Short mmCIF file of C-alpha atoms and ligand atoms in Angstrom, two decimals:
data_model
loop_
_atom_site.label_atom_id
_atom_site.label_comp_id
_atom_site.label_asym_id
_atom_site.label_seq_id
_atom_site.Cartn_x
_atom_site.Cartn_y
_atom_site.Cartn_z
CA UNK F 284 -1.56 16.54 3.30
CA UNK F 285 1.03 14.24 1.83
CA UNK F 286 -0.37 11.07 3.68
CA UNK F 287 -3.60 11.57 1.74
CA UNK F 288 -2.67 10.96 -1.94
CA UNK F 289 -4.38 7.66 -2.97
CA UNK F 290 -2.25 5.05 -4.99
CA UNK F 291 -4.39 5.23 -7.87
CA UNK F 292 -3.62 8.84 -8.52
CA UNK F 293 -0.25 8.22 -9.48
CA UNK F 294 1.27 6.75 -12.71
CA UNK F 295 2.10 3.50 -12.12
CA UNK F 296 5.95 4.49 -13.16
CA UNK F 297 7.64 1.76 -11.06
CA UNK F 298 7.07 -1.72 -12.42
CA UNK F 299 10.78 -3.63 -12.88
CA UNK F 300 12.71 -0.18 -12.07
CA UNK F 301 15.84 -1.20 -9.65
CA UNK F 302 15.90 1.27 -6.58
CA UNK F 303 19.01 1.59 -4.90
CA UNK F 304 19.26 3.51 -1.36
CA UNK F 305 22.04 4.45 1.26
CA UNK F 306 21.64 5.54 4.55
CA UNK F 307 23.28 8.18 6.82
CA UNK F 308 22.73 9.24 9.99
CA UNK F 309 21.34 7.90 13.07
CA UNK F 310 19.16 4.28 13.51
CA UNK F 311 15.72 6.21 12.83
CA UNK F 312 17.16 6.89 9.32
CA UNK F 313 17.95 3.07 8.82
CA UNK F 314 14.37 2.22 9.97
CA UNK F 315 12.76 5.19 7.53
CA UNK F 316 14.71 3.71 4.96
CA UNK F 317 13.12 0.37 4.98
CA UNK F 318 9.56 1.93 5.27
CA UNK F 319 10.38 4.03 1.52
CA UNK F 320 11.45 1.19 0.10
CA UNK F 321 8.01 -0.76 1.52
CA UNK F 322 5.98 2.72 0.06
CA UNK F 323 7.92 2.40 -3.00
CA UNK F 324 7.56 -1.81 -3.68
CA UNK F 325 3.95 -1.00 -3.65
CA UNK F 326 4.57 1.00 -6.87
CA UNK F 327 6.33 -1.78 -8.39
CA UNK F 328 10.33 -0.75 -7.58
CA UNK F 329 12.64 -3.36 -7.11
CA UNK F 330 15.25 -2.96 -4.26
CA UNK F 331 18.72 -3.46 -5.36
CA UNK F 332 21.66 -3.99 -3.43
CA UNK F 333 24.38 -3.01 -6.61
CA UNK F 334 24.61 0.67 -7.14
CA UNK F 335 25.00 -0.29 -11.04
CA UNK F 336 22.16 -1.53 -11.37
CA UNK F 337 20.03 1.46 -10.35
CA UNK F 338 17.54 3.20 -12.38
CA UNK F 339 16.77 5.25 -9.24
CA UNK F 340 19.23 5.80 -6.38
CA UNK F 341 17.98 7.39 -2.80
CA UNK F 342 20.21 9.28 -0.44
CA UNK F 343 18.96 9.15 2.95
CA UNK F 344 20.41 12.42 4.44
CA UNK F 345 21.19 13.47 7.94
CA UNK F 346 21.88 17.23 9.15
CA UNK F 347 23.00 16.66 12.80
CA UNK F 348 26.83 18.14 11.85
CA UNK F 349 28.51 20.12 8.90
CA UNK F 350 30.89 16.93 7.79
CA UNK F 351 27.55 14.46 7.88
CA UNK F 352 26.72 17.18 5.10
CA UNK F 353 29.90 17.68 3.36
CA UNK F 354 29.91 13.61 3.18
CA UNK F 355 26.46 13.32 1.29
CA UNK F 356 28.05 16.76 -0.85
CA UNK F 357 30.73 14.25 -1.72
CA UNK F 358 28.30 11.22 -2.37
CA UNK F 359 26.40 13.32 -4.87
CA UNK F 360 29.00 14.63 -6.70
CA UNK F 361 30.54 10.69 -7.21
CA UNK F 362 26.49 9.45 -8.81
CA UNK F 363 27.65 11.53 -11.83
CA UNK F 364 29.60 8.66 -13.05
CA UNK F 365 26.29 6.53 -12.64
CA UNK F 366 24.34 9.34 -14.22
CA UNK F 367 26.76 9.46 -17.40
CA UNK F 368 26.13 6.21 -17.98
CA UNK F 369 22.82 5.87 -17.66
CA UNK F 370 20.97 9.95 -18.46
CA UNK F 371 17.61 8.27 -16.67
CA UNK F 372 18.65 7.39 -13.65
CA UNK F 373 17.00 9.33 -11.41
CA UNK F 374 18.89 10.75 -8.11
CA UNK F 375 16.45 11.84 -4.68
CA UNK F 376 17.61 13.59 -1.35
CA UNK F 377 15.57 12.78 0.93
CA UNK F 378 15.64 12.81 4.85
CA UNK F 379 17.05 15.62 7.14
CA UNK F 380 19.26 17.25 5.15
CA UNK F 381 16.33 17.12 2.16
CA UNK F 382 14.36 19.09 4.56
CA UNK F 383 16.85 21.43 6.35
CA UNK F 384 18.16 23.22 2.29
CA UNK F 385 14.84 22.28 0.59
CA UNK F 386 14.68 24.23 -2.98
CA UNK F 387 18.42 24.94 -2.11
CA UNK F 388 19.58 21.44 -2.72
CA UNK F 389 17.91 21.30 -6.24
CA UNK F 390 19.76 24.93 -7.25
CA UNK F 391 23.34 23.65 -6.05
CA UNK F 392 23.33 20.16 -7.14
CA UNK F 393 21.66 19.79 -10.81
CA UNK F 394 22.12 15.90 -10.96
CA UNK F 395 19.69 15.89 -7.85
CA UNK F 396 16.01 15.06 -9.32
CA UNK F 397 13.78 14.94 -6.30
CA UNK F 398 14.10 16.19 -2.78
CA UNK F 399 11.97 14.48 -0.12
CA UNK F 400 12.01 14.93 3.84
CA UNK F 401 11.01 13.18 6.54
CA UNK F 402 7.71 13.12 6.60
CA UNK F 403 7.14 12.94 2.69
CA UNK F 404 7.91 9.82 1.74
CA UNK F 405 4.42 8.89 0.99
CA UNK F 406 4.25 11.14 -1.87
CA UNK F 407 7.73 9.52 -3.23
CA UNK F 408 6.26 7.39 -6.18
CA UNK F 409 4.78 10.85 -7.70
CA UNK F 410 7.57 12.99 -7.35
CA UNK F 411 9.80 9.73 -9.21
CA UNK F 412 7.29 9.72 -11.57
CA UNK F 413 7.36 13.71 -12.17
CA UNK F 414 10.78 13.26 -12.05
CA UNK F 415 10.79 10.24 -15.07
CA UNK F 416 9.03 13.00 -17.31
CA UNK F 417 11.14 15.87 -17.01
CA UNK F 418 9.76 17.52 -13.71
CA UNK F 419 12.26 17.94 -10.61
CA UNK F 420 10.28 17.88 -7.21
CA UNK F 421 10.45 18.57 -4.05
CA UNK F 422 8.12 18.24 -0.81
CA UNK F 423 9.76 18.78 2.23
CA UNK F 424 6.14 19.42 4.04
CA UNK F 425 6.67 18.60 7.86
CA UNK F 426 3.21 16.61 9.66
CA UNK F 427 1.96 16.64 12.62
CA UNK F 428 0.18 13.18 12.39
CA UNK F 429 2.83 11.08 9.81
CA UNK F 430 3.63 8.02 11.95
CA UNK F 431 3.67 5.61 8.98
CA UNK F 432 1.83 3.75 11.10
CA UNK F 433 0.22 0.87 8.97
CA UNK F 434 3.25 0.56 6.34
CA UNK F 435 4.90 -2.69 6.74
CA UNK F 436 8.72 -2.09 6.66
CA UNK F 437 11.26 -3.83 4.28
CA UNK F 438 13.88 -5.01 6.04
CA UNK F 439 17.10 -3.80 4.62
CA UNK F 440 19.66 -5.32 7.41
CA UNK F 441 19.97 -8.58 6.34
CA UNK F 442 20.85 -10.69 9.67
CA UNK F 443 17.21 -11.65 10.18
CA UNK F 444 17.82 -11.19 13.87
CA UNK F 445 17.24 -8.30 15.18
CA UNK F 446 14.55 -5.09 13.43
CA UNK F 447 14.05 -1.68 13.93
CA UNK F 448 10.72 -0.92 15.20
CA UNK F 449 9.88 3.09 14.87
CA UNK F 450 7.19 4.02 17.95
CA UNK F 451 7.71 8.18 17.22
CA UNK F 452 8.64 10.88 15.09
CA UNK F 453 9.96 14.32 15.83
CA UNK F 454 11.33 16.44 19.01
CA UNK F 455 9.80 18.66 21.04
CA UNK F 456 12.92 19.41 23.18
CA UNK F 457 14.86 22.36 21.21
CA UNK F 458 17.91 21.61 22.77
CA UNK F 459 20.35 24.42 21.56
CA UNK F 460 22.82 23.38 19.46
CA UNK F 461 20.52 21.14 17.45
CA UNK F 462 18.62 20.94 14.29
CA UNK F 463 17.06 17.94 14.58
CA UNK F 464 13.88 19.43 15.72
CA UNK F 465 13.34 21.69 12.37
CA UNK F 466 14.60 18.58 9.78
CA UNK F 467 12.12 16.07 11.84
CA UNK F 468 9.13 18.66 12.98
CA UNK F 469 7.05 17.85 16.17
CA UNK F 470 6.93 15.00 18.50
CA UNK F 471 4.00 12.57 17.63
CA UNK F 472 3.48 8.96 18.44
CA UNK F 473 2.33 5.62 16.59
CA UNK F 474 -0.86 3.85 17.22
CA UNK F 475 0.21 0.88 19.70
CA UNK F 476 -2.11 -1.35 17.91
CA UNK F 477 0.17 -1.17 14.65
CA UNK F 478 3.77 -1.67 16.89
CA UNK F 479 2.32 -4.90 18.39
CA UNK F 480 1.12 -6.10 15.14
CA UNK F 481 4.22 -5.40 13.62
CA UNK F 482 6.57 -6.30 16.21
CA UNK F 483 4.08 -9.90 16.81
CA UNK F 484 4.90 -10.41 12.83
CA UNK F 485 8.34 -9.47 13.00
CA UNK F 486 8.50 -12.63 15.84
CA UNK F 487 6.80 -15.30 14.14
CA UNK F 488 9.18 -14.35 11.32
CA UNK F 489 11.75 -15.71 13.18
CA UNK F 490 13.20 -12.01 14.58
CA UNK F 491 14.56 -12.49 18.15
CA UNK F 492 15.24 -8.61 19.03
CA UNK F 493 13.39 -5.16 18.62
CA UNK F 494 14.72 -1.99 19.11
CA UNK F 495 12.12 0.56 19.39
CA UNK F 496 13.17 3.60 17.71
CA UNK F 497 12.26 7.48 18.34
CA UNK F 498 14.42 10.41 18.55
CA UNK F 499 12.62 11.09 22.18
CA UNK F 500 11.56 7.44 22.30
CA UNK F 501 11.06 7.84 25.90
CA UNK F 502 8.45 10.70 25.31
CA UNK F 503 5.93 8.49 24.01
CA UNK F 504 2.28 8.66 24.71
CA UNK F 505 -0.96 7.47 23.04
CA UNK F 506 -3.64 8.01 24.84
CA UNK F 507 -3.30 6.39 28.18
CA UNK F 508 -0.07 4.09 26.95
CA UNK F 509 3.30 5.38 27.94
CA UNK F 510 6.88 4.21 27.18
CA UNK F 511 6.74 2.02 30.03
CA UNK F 512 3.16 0.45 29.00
CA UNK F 513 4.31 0.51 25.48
CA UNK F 514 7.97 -1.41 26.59
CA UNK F 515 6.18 -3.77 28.56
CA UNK F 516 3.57 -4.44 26.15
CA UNK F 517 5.95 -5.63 23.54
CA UNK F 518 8.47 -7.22 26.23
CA UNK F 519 5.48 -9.66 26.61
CA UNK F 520 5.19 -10.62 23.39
CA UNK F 521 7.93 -13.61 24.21
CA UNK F 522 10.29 -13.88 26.94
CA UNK F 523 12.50 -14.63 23.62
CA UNK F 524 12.81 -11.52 22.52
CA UNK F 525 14.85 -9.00 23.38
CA UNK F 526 13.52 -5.75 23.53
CA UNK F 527 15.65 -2.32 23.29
CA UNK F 528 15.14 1.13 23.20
CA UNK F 529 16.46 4.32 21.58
CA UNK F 530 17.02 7.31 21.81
CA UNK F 531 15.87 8.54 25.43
CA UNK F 532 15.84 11.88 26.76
CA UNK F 533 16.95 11.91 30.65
CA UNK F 534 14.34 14.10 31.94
CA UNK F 535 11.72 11.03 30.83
CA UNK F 536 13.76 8.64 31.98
CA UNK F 537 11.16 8.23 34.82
CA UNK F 538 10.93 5.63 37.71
CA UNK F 539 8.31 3.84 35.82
CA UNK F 540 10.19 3.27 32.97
CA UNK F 541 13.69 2.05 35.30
CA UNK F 542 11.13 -0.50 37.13
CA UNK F 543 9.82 -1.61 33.90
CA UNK F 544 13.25 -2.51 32.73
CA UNK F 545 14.14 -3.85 36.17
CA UNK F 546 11.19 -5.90 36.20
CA UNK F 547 11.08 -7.76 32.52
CA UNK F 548 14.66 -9.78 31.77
CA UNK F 549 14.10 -9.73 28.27
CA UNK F 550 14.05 -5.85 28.25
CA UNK F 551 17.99 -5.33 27.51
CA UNK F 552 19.90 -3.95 30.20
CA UNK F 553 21.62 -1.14 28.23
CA UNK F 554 20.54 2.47 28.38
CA UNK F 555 21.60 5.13 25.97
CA UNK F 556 21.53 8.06 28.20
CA UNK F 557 22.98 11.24 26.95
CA UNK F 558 23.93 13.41 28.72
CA UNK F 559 25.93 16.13 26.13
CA UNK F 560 28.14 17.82 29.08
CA UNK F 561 28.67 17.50 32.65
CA UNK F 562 28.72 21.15 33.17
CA UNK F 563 25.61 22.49 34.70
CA UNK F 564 26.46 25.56 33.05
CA UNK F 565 26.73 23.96 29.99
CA UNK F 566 23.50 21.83 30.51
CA UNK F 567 21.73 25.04 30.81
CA UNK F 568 23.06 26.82 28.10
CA UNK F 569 22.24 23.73 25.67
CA UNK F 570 18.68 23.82 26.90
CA UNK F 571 19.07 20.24 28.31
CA UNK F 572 16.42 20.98 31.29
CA UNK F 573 18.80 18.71 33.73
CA UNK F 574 21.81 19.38 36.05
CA UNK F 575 24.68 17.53 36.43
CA UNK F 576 23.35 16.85 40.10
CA UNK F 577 19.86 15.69 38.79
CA UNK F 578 21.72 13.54 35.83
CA UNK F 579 23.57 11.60 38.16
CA UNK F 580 20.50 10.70 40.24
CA UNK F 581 19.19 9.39 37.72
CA UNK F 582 22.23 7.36 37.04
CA UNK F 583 22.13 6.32 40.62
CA UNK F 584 18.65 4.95 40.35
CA UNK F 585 18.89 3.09 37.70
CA UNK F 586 22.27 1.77 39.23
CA UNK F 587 20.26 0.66 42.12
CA UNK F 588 17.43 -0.63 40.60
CA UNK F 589 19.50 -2.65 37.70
CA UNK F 590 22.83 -3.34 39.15
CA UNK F 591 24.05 -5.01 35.58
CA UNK F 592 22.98 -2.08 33.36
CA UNK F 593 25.71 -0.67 30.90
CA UNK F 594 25.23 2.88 30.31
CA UNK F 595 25.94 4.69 27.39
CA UNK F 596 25.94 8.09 26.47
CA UNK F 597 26.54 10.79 23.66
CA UNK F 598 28.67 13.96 24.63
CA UNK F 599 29.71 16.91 23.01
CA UNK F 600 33.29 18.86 23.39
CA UNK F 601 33.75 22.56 22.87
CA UNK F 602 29.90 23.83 22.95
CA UNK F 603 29.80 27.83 23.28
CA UNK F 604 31.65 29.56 26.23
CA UNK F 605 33.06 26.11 26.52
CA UNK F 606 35.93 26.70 29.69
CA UNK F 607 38.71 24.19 30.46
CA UNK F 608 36.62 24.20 34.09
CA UNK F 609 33.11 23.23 31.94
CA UNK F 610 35.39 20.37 30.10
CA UNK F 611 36.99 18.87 33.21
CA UNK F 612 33.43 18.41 34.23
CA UNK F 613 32.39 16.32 31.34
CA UNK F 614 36.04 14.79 32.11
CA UNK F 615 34.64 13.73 35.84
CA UNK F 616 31.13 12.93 35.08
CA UNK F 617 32.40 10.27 32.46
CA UNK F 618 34.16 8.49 35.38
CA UNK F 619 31.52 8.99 37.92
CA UNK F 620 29.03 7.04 35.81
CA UNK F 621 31.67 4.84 34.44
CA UNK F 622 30.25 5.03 30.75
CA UNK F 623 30.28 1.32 28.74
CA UNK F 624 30.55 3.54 25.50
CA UNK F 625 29.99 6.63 24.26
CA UNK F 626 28.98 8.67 20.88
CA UNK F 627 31.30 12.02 21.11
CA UNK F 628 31.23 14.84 19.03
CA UNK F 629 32.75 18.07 19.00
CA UNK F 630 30.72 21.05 18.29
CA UNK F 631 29.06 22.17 15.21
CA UNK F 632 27.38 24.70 14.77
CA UNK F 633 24.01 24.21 12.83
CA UNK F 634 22.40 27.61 10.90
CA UNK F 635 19.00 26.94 11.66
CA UNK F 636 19.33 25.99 15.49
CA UNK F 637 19.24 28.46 18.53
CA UNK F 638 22.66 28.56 19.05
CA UNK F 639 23.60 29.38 15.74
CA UNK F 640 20.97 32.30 16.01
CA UNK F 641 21.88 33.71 19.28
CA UNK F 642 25.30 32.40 20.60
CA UNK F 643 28.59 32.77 19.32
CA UNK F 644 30.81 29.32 18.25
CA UNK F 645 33.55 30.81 19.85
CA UNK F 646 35.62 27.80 20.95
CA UNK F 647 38.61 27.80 18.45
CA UNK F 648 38.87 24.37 16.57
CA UNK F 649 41.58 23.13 17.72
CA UNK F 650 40.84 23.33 20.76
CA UNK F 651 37.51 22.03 20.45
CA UNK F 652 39.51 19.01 18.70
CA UNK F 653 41.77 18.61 22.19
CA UNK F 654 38.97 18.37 24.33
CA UNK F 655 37.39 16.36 21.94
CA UNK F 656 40.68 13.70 21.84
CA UNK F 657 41.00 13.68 25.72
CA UNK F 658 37.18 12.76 26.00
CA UNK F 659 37.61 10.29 23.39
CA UNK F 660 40.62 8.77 25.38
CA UNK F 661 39.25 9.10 28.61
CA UNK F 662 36.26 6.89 27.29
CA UNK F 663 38.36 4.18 25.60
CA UNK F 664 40.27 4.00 28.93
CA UNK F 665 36.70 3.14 30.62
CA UNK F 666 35.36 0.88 28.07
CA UNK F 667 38.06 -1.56 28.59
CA UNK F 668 37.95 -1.25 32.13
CA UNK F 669 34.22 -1.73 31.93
CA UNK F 670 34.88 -4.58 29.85
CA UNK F 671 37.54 -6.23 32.22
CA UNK F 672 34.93 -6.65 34.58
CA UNK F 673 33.37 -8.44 32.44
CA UNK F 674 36.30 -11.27 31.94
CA UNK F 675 35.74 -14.48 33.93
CA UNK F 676 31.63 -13.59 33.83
CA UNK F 677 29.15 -15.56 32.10
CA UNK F 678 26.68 -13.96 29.93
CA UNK F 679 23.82 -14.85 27.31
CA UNK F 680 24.26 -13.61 23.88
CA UNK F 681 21.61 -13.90 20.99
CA UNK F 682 23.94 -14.91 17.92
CA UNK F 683 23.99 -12.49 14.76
CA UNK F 684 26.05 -14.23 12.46
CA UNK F 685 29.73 -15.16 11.66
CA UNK F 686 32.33 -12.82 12.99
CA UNK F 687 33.55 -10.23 10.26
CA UNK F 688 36.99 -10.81 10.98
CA UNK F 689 37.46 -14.31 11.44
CA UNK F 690 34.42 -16.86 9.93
CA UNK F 691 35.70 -19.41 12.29
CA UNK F 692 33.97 -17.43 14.74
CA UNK F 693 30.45 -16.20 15.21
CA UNK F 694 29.24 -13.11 16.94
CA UNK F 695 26.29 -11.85 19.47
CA UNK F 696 25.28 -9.21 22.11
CA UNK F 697 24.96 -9.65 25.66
CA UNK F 698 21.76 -7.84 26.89
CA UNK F 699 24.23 -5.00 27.63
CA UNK F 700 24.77 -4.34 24.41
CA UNK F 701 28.26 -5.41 23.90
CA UNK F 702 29.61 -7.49 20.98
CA UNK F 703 30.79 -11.14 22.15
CA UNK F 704 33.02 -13.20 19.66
CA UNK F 705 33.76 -17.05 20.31
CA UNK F 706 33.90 -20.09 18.13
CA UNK F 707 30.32 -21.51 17.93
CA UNK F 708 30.28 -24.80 15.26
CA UNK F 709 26.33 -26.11 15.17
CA UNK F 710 24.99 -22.58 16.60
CA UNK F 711 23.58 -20.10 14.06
CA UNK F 712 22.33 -16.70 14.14
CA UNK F 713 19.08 -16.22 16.18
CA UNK F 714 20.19 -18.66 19.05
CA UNK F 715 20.62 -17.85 22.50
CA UNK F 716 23.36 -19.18 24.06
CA UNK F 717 25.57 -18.95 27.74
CA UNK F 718 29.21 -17.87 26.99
CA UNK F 719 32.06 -17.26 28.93
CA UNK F 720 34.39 -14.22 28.77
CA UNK F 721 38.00 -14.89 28.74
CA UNK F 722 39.54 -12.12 27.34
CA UNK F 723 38.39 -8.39 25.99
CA UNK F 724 39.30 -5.59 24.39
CA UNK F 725 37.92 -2.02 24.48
CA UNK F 726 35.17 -3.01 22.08
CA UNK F 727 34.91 -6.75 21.91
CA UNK F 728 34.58 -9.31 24.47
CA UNK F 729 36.49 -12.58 23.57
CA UNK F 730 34.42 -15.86 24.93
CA UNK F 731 33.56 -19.34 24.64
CA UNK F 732 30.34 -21.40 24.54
CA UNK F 733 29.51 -22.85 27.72
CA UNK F 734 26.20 -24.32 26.77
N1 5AD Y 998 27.21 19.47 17.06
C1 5AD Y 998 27.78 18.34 17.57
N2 5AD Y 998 27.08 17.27 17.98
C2 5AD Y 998 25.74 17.35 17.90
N3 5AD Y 998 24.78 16.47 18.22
C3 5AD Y 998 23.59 17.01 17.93
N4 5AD Y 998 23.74 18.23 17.41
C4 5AD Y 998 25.07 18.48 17.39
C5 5AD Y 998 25.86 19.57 16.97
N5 5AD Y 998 25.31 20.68 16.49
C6 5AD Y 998 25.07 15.17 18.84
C7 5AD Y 998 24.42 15.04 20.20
C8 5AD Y 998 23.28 14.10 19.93
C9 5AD Y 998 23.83 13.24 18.83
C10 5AD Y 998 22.81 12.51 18.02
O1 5AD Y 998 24.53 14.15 18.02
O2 5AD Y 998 25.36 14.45 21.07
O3 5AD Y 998 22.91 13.35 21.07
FE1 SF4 Y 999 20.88 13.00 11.68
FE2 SF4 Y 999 19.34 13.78 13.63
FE3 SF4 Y 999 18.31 13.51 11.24
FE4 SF4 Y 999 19.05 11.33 12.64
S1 SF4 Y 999 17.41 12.79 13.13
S2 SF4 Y 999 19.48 11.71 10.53
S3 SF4 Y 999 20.87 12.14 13.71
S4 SF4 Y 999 19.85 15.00 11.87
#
């Protein structure tokens, strides 16, 4: 088992060597990220922030769709340069796409030195030190137990505000068209004990939001603690920080879990909700295990239960058999719910997933790419409508910083997710305060301080 290799096995190869890593993918690869560079400070690497300074540089992969692929393809192929320059830097894949190609990824790409997935990042400082004497490596061994539970994370996004917290690993769901369950292996949760201690640190450190990370976050269970225990757990930590959660399944998107939310303020009111199509026919062909009719209960509960909760959502455009009829219905259930914002993809197939295996991708591309542009405008269309409502409303944001565009300004999130801009002289990141919303845009709301 790779989470059994003791620290004193392993050369000591690390000490003053700069480590350099960038992330793709989704928020669980952000949060992995800083626990490999935590495993790999223990061995004496140095993180670096300038590429040119590397001695090792990580690629933290994701598989999810073909161009998330071609892009780290691309990536790899510009660290030649870097290699040139420097014959011993050393180059690792690691993360989903590390697992998906294994072996594969060391044939086709020669500059790549070590290949690591998801649940192998404990054994990183001996494969870099194989690697520093010649040897390339790979171990792409999937657990059923790797949580990382005790590892401290090194936090890579530098706001100081708000952290990734990771609570599980894996996905149990085999929805059709993805791969996510054979680059991330089987669901398994962390020991509570280690989230509170970690999310208790991250507080007195001066953190003011988690967001609780799992790829079926909502599936969690150890022992007798659920999400809901679990959420309410760390919600009482301090009514000053913010809790969020992502990414939940519906079918666990249980009562329990809506009344927790409705019944702790600090517990953001913003649920990611994806729902992939609103074709039943769709839903069942994708392996979802919902209907559109048993989706939009569960929309209506949580409407009922937290009347100010934006909902988001992830869909997908041009999924096998696809028909115009199937699409209109994704078309319709975006304006039923009224979506805040949305992730939207169009299909891609995936070799090692089900519906690579036994369907056919028979939705021509460009058509896959209309559907794909009418969801996307649809949505737009209802995010600034959504956000309208929002104008003349006051809300409390939890600063992040200075506004990218314009330092004048500084910028926050409401609890419903949604980035506020307004000018804020003697505030700083980390503070809560009341603004007003004047003005908005399909992505911003434009406010002012009212205390
Ligand atoms: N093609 C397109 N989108 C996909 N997703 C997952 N697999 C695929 C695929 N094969 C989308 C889903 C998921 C999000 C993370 O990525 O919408 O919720
Ligand atoms: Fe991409 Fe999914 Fe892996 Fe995240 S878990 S990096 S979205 S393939």
């Amino acid at each position: 088992m790779t989470q059994n290799i003791k620290p004193e096995f392993i050369p000591n190869r690390g000490a003053g060597k700069q480590l350099y890593i960038e992330t793709y993918g989704c928020q669980m690869n952000r949060g992995d990220s800083e626990v490999v560079v935590s495993i790999l400070s223990e061995y004496g690497y140095q993180y670096a922030e300038d590429i040119a300074q590397a001695d090792v540089i990580l690629v933290n992969t994701c598989s999810v769709r073909d161009n998330a692929e071609q892009r780290i393809w691309g990536r790899l192929n510009e660290f030649k340069i870097h290699k040139k320059r420097k014959p011993s830097l050393l180059i690792g894949v690691i993360g989903c796409m590390a697992e998906r190609l294994k072996d594969e990824l060391i044939e086709r790409e020669p500059i790549v030195d070590v290949v690591a997935g998801p649940d192998a990042y404990r054994d990183l400082p001996r494969l870099l030190s194989d690697a520093a004497s010649g040897a390339r490596g790979v171990n792409v061994m999937l657990s059923r137990e790797e949580t990382y539970a005790e590892i401290s994370p090194i936090r890579l996004d530098k706001n100081g505000v708000s952290a990734f917290v990771s609570i599980m690993r894996g996905c149990d769901n085999m929805c059709s068209y993805c791969v996510v369950p054979f680059t991330r292996g089987r669901e398994r949760s962390r020991d509570p004990q280690t989230i509170m201690s970690e999310v208790k640190d991250l507080f007195a450190r001066g953190y003011r939001e988690v967001t609780l990370l799992g790829q079926n976050v909502n599936s969690y269970k150890y022992g007798e603690i659920g999400f809901p225990e679990l959420m309410a757990m760390v919600a009482e930590v301090s009514p000053l920080l913010r809790v969020r959660f992502a990414t939940s399944h519906p079918k666990d998107l249980s009562d329990r879990l809506i009344e927790c939310i409705a019944s702790h303020p600090n517990i953001c009111r913003a649920i990611h909700l994806p729902a992939q199509s609103g074709s039943t026919r769709m839903l069942e062909l994708m392996n979802r295990k919902y209907t559109r009719q048993w989706y939009l209960d569960r929309i209506a509960a949580i409407k009922r239960a937290i009347p100010d909760c934006a909902i988001t959502t992830d869909l997908i455009a041009g999924f096998c058999t696809e028909t115009e009829d199937d699409h209109q219905d994704t078309l319709s259930l975006m304006n039923e719910v009224g979506y805040a914002s949305a992730f939207m993809f169009k299909y891609s197939e995936r070799p090692q997933a089900y519906a690579a295996r036994k369907m056919v991708d028979d939705i021509p591309e460009q058509e896959k790419i209309r559907r794909l542009n009418e969801i996307i405008e649809l949505q737009t269309n209802l995010s600034l409508e959504n956000n309208r409502r929002d104008v003349g409303k006051e809300f409390e944001v939890l600063i992040e910083g200075e506004s990218k565009r314009d330092k004048e300004y500084l910028c926050g999130r409401t609890s419903q997710n949604k980035m506020a801009v307004f000018p804020g002289k003697g505030y700083k990141a980390g503070d809560y305060v009341k603004v007003y919303v004047d003005d908005c845009s399909a992505a911003t709301l434009i406010a002012h301080i009212v205390e």
